[in-house]
Short mmCIF file of N, CA and C in Angstrom, two decimals:
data_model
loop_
_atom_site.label_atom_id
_atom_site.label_comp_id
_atom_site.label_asym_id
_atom_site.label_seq_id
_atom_site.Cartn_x
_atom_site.Cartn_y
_atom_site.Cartn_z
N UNK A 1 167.46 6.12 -96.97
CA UNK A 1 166.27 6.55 -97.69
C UNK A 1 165.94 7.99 -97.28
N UNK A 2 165.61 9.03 -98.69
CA UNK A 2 165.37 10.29 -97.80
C UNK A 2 164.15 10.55 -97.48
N UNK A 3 163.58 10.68 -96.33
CA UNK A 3 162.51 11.48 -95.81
C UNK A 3 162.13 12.60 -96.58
N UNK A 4 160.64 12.17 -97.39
CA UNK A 4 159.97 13.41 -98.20
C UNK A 4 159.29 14.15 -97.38
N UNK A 5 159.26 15.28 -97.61
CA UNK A 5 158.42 16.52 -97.22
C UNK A 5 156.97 16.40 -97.70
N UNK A 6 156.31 17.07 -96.69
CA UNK A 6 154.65 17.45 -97.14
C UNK A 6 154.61 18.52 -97.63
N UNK A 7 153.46 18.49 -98.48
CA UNK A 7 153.63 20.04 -100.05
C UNK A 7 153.15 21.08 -98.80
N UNK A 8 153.11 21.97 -99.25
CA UNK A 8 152.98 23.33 -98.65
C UNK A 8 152.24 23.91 -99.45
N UNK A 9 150.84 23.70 -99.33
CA UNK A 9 149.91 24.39 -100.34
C UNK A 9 149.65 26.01 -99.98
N UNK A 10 149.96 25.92 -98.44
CA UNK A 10 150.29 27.84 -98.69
C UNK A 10 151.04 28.33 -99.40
N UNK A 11 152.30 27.44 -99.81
CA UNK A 11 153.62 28.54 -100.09
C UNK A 11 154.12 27.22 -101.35
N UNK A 12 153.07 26.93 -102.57
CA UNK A 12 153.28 26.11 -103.82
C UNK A 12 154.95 26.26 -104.57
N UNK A 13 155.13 27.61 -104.15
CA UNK A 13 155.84 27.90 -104.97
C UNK A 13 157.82 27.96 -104.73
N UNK A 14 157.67 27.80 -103.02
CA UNK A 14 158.93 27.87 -101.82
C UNK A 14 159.78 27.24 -102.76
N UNK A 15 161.11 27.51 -102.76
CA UNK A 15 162.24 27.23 -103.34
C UNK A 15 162.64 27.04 -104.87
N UNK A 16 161.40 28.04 -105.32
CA UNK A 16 161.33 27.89 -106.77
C UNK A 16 160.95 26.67 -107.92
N UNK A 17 159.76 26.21 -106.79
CA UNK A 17 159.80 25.35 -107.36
C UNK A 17 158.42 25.98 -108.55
N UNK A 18 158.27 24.83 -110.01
CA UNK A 18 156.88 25.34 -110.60
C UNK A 18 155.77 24.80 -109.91
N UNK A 19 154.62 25.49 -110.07
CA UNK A 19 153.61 25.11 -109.89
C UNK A 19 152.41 25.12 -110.36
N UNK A 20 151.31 24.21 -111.07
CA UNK A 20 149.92 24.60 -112.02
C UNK A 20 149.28 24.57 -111.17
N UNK A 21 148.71 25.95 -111.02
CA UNK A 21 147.11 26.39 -110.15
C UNK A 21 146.37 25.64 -110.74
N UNK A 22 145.10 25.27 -110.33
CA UNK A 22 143.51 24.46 -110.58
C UNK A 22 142.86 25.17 -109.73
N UNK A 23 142.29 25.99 -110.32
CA UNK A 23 140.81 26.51 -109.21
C UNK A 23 140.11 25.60 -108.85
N UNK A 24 139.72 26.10 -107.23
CA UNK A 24 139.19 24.92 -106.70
C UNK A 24 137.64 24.82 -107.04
N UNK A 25 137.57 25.86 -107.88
CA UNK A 25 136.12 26.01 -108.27
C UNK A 25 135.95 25.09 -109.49
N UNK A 26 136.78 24.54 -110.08
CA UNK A 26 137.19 23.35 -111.32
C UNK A 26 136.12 22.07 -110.93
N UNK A 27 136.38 21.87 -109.54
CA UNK A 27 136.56 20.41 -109.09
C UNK A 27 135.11 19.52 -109.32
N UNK A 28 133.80 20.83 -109.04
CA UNK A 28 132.81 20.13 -109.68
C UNK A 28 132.08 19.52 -111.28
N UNK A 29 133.12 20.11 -111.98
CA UNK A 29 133.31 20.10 -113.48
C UNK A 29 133.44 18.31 -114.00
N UNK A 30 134.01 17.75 -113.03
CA UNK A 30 133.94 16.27 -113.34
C UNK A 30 132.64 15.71 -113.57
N UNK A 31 131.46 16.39 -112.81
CA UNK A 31 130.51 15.33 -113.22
C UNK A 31 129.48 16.24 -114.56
N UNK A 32 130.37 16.87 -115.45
CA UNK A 32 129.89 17.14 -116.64
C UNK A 32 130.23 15.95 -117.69
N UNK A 33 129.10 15.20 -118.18
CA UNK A 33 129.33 14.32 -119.07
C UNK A 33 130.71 14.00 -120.42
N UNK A 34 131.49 15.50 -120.54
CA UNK A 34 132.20 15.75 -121.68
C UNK A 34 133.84 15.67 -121.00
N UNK A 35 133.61 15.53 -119.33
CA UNK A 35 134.63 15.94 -118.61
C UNK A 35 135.16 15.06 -117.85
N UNK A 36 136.35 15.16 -117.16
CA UNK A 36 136.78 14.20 -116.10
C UNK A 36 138.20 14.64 -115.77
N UNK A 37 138.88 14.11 -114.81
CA UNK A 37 139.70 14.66 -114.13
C UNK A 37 141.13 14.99 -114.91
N UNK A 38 141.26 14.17 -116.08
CA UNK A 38 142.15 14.80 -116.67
C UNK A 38 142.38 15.39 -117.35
N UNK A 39 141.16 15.64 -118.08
CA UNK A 39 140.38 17.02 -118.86
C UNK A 39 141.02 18.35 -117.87
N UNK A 40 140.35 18.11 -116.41
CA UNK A 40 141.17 19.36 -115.69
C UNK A 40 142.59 19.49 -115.72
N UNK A 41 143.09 18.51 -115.65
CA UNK A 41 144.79 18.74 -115.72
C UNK A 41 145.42 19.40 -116.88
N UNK A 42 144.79 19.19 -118.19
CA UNK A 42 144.65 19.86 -119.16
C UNK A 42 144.56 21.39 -119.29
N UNK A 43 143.35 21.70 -118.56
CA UNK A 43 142.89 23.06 -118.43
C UNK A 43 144.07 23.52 -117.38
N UNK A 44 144.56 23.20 -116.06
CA UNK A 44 145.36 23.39 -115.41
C UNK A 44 147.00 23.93 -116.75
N UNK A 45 147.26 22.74 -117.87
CA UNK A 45 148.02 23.37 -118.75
C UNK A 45 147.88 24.61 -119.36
N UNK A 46 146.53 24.69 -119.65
CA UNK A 46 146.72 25.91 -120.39
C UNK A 46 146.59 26.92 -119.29
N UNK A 47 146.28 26.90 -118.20
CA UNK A 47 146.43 27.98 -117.35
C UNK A 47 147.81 28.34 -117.26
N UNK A 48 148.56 27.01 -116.88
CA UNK A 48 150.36 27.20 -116.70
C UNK A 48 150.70 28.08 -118.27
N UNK A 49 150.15 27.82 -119.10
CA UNK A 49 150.78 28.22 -120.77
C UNK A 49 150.29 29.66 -120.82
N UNK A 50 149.30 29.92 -120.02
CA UNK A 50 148.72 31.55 -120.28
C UNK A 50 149.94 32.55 -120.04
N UNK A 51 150.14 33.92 -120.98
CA UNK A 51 150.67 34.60 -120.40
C UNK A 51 149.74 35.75 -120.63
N UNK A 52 149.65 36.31 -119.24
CA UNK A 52 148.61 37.48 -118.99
C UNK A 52 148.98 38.74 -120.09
N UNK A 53 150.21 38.84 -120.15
CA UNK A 53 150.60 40.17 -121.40
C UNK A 53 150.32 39.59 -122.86
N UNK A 54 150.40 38.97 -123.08
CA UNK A 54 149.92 38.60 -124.12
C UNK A 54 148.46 38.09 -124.60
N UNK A 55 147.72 37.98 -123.20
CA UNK A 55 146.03 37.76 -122.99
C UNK A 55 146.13 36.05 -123.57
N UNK A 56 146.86 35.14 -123.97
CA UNK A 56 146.23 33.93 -124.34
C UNK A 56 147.18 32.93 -124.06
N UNK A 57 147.12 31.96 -124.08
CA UNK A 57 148.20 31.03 -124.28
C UNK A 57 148.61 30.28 -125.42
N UNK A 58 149.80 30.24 -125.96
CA UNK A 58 149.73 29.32 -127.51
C UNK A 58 150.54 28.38 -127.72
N UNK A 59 150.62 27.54 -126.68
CA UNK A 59 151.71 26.04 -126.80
C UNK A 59 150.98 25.55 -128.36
N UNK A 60 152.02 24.83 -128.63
CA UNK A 60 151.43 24.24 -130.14
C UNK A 60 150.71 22.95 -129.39
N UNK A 61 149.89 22.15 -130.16
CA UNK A 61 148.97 21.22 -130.29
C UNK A 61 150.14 19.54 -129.75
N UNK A 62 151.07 19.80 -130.45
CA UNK A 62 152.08 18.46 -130.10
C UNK A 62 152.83 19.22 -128.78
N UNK A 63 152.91 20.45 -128.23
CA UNK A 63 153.63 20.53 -127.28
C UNK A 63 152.49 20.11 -125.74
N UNK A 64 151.33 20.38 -126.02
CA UNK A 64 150.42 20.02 -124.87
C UNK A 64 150.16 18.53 -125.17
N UNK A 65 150.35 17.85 -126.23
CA UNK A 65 149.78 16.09 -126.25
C UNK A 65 151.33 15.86 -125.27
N UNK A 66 152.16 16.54 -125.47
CA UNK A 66 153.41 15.55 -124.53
C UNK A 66 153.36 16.27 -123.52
N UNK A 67 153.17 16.85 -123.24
CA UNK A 67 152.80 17.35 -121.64
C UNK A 67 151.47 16.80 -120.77
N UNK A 68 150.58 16.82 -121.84
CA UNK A 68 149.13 16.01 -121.36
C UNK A 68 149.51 14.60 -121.59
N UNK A 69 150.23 13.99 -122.35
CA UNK A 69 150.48 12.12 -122.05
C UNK A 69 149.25 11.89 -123.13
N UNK A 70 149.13 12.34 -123.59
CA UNK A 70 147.62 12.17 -124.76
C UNK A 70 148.43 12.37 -126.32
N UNK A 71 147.94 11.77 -127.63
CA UNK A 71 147.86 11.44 -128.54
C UNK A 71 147.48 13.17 -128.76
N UNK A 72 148.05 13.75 -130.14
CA UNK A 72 147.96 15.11 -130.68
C UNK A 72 146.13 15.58 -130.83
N UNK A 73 145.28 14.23 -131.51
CA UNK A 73 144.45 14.00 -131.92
C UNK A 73 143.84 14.08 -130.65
N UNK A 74 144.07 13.44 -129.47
CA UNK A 74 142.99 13.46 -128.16
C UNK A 74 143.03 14.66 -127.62
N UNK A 75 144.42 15.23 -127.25
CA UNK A 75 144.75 16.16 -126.89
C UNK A 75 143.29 17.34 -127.75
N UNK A 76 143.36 17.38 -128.92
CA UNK A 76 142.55 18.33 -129.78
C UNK A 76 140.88 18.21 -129.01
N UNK A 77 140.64 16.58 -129.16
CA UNK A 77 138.83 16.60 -128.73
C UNK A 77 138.90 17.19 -127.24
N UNK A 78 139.97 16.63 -126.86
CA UNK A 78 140.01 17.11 -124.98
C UNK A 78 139.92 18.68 -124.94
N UNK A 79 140.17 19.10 -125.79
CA UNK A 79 140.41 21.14 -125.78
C UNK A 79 138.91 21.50 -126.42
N UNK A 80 138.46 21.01 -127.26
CA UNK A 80 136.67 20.59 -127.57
C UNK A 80 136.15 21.17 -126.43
N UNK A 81 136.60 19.65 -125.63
CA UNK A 81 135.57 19.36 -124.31
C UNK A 81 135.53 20.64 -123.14
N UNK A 82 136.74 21.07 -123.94
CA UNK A 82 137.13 22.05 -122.43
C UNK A 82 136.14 23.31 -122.85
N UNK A 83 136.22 23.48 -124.45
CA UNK A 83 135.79 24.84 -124.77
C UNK A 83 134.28 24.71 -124.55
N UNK A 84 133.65 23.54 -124.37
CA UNK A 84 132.01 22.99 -124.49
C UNK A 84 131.66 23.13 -123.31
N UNK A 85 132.31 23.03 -122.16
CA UNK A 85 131.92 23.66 -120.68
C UNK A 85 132.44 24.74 -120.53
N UNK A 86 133.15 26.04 -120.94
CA UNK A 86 133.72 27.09 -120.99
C UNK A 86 134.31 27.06 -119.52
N UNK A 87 135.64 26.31 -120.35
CA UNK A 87 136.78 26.43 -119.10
C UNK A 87 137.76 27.13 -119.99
N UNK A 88 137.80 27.39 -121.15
CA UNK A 88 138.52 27.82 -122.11
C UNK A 88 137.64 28.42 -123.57
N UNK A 89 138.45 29.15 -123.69
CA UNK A 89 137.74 29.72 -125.71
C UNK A 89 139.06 29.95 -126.33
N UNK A 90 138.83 29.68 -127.65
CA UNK A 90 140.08 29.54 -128.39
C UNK A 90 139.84 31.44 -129.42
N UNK A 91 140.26 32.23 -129.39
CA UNK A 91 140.39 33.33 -130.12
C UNK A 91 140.43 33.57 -131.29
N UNK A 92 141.86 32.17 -131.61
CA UNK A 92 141.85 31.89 -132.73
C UNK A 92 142.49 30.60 -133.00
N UNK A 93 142.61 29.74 -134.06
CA UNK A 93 143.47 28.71 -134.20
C UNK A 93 144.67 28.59 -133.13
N UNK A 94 144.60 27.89 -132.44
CA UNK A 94 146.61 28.10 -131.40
C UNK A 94 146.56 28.97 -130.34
N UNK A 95 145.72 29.41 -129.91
CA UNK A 95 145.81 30.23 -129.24
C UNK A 95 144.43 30.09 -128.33
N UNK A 96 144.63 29.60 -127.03
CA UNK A 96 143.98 29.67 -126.13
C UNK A 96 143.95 30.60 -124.50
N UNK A 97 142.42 30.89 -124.08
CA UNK A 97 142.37 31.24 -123.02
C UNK A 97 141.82 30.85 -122.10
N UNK A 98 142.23 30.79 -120.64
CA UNK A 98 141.51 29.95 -119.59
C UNK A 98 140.65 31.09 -119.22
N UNK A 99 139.07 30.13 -118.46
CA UNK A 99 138.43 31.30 -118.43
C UNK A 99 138.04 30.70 -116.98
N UNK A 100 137.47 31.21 -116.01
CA UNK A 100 137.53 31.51 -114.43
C UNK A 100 136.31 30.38 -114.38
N UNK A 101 136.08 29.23 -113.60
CA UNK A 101 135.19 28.41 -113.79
C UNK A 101 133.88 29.01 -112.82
N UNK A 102 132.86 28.44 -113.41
CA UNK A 102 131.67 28.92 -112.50
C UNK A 102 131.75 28.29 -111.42
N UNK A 103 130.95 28.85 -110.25
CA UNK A 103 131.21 28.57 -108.58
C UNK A 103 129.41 27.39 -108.77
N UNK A 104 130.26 26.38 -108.13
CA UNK A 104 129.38 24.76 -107.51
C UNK A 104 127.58 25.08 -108.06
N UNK A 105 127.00 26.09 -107.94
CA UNK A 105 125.72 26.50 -107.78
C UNK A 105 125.34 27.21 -109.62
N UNK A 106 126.38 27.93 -110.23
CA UNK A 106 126.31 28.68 -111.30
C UNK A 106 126.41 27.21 -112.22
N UNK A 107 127.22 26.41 -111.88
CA UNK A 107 127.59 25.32 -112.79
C UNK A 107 126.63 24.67 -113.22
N UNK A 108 126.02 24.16 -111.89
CA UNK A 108 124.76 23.22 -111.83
C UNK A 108 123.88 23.96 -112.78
N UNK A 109 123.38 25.20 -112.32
CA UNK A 109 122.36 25.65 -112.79
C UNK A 109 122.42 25.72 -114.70
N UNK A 110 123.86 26.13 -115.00
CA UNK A 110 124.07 25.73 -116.29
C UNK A 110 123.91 24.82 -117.16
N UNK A 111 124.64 23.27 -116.41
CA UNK A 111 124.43 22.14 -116.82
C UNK A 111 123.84 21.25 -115.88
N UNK A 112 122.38 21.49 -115.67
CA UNK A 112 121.69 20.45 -114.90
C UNK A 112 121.45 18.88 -115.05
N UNK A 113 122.17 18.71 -116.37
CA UNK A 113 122.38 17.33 -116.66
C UNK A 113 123.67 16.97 -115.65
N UNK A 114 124.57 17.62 -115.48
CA UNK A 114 126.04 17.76 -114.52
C UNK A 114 125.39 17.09 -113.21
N UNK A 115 123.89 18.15 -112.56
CA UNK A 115 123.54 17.79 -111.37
C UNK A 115 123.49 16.27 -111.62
N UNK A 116 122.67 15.68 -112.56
CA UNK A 116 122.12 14.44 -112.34
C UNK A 116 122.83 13.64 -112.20
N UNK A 117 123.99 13.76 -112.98
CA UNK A 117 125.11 12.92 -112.62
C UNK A 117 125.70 13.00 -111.14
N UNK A 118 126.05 14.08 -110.67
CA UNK A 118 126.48 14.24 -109.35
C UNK A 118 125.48 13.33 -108.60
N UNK A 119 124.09 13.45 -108.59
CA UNK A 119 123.41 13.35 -107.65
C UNK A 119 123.18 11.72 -107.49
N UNK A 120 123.83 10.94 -109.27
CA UNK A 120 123.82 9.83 -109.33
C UNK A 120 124.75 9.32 -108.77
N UNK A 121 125.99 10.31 -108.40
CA UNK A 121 127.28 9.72 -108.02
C UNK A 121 127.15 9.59 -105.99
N UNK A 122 126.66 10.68 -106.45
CA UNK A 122 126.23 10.93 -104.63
C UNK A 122 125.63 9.70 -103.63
N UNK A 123 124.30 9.56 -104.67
CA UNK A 123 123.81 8.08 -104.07
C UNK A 123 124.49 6.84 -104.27
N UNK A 124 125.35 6.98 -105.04
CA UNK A 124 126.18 5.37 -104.84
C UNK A 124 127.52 5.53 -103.97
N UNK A 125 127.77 6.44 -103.49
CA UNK A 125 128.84 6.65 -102.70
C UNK A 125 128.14 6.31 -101.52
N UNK A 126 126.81 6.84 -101.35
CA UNK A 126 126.34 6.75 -99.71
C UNK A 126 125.63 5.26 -99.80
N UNK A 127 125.59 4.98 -100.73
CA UNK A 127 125.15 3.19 -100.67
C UNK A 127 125.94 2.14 -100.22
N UNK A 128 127.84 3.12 -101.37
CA UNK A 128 128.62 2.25 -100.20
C UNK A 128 128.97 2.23 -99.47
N UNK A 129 128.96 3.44 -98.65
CA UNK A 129 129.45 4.00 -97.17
C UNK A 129 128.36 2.84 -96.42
N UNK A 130 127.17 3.06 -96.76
CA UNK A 130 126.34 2.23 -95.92
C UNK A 130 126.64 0.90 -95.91
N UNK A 131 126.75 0.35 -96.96
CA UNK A 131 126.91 -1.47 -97.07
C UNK A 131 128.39 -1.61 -96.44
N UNK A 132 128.90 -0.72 -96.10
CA UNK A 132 130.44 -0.69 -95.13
C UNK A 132 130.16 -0.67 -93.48
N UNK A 133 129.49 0.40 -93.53
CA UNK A 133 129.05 0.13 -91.97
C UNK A 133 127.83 -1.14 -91.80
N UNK A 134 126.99 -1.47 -92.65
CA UNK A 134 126.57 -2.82 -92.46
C UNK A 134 126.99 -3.86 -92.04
N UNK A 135 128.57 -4.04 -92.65
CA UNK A 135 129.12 -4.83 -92.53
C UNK A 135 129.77 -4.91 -91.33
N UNK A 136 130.58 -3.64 -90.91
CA UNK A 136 131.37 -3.69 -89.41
C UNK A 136 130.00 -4.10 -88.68
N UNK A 137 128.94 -3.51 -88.60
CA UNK A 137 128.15 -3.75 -87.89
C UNK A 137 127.82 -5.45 -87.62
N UNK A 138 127.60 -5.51 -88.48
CA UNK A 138 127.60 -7.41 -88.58
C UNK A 138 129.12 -8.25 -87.92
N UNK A 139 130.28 -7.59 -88.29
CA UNK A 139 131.20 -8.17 -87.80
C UNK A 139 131.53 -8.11 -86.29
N UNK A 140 131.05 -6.85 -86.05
CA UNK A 140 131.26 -6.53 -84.48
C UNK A 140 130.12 -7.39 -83.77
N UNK A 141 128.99 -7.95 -84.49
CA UNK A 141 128.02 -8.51 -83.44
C UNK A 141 128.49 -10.22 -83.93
N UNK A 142 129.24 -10.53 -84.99
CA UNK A 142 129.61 -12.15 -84.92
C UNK A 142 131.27 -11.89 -83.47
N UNK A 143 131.95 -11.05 -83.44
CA UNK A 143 132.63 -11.28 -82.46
C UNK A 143 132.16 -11.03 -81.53
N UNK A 144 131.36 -10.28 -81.04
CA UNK A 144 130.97 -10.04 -79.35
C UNK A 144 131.10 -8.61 -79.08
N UNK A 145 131.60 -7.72 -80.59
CA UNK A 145 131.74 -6.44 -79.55
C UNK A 145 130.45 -6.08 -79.60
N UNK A 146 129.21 -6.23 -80.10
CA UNK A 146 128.34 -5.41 -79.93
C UNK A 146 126.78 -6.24 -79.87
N UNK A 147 126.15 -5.27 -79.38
CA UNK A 147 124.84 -6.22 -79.16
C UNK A 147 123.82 -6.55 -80.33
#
């Protein structure tokens, strides 16, 4: 069996391999109601499809549904969604551009419906973190480790 390697996010690119950037400034974009994580992978395509001399990117519509794993038709609302949080603007028909995502604080302030969601996601994460340590807690005092 061969022993895989760990990625090398300093050096994405070592031995030629490809690689799609995602700004890490993307990542809070999930809790925009229109969005979700593979919406970014998407946007991550058209970043890979951009060519800077030419200012846009223009994969056809069926070449990103088979690269995105999406239906021609989803693929289309998903590029919608992208242009409705301006992670992208289309110039013209076919032709798209990625545009630099706003930083954690610019986002919010944009789409404060985004916050609410976050802030909805926030508290149920720490609800279950808690009902987790509730529980060790309870288990450690039915065995004896704790008082």
């Amino acid at each position: 069996m061969e022993i895989r390697k760990v990625f090398d996010k300093r050096n994405p690119t070592k031995g030629d391999r490809n690689f799609i950037p995602l700004p890490s400034d993307a990542r809070h974009y999930v809790h925009h109601e229109r969005m979700s994580a593979e919406k970014l992978f998407l946007y991550a395509l058209i970043i890979d499809y951009y060519n800077p001399i030419e200012g846009h990117a223009f994969p056809s519509i069926e070449t990103l549904a088979l690269k995105y794993g999406k239906a021609p038709d989803t693929t289309s609302r998903h590029l919608d969604d992208l242009k409705a949080v301006e992670l992208i603007d289309f110039p013209e028909k076919g032709y798209y551009v990625p545009l630099v995502p706003l930083d954690e604080e610019a986002f919010y302030r944009e789409f404060p419906s985004a916050w609410e969601l976050y802030q909805k996601s926030y508290q149920r994460c720490e609800k279950r973190k808690q009902g987790g340590r509730d529980r060790m807690r309870q288990w450690r005092l039915e065995k004896g480790y704790a008082e």
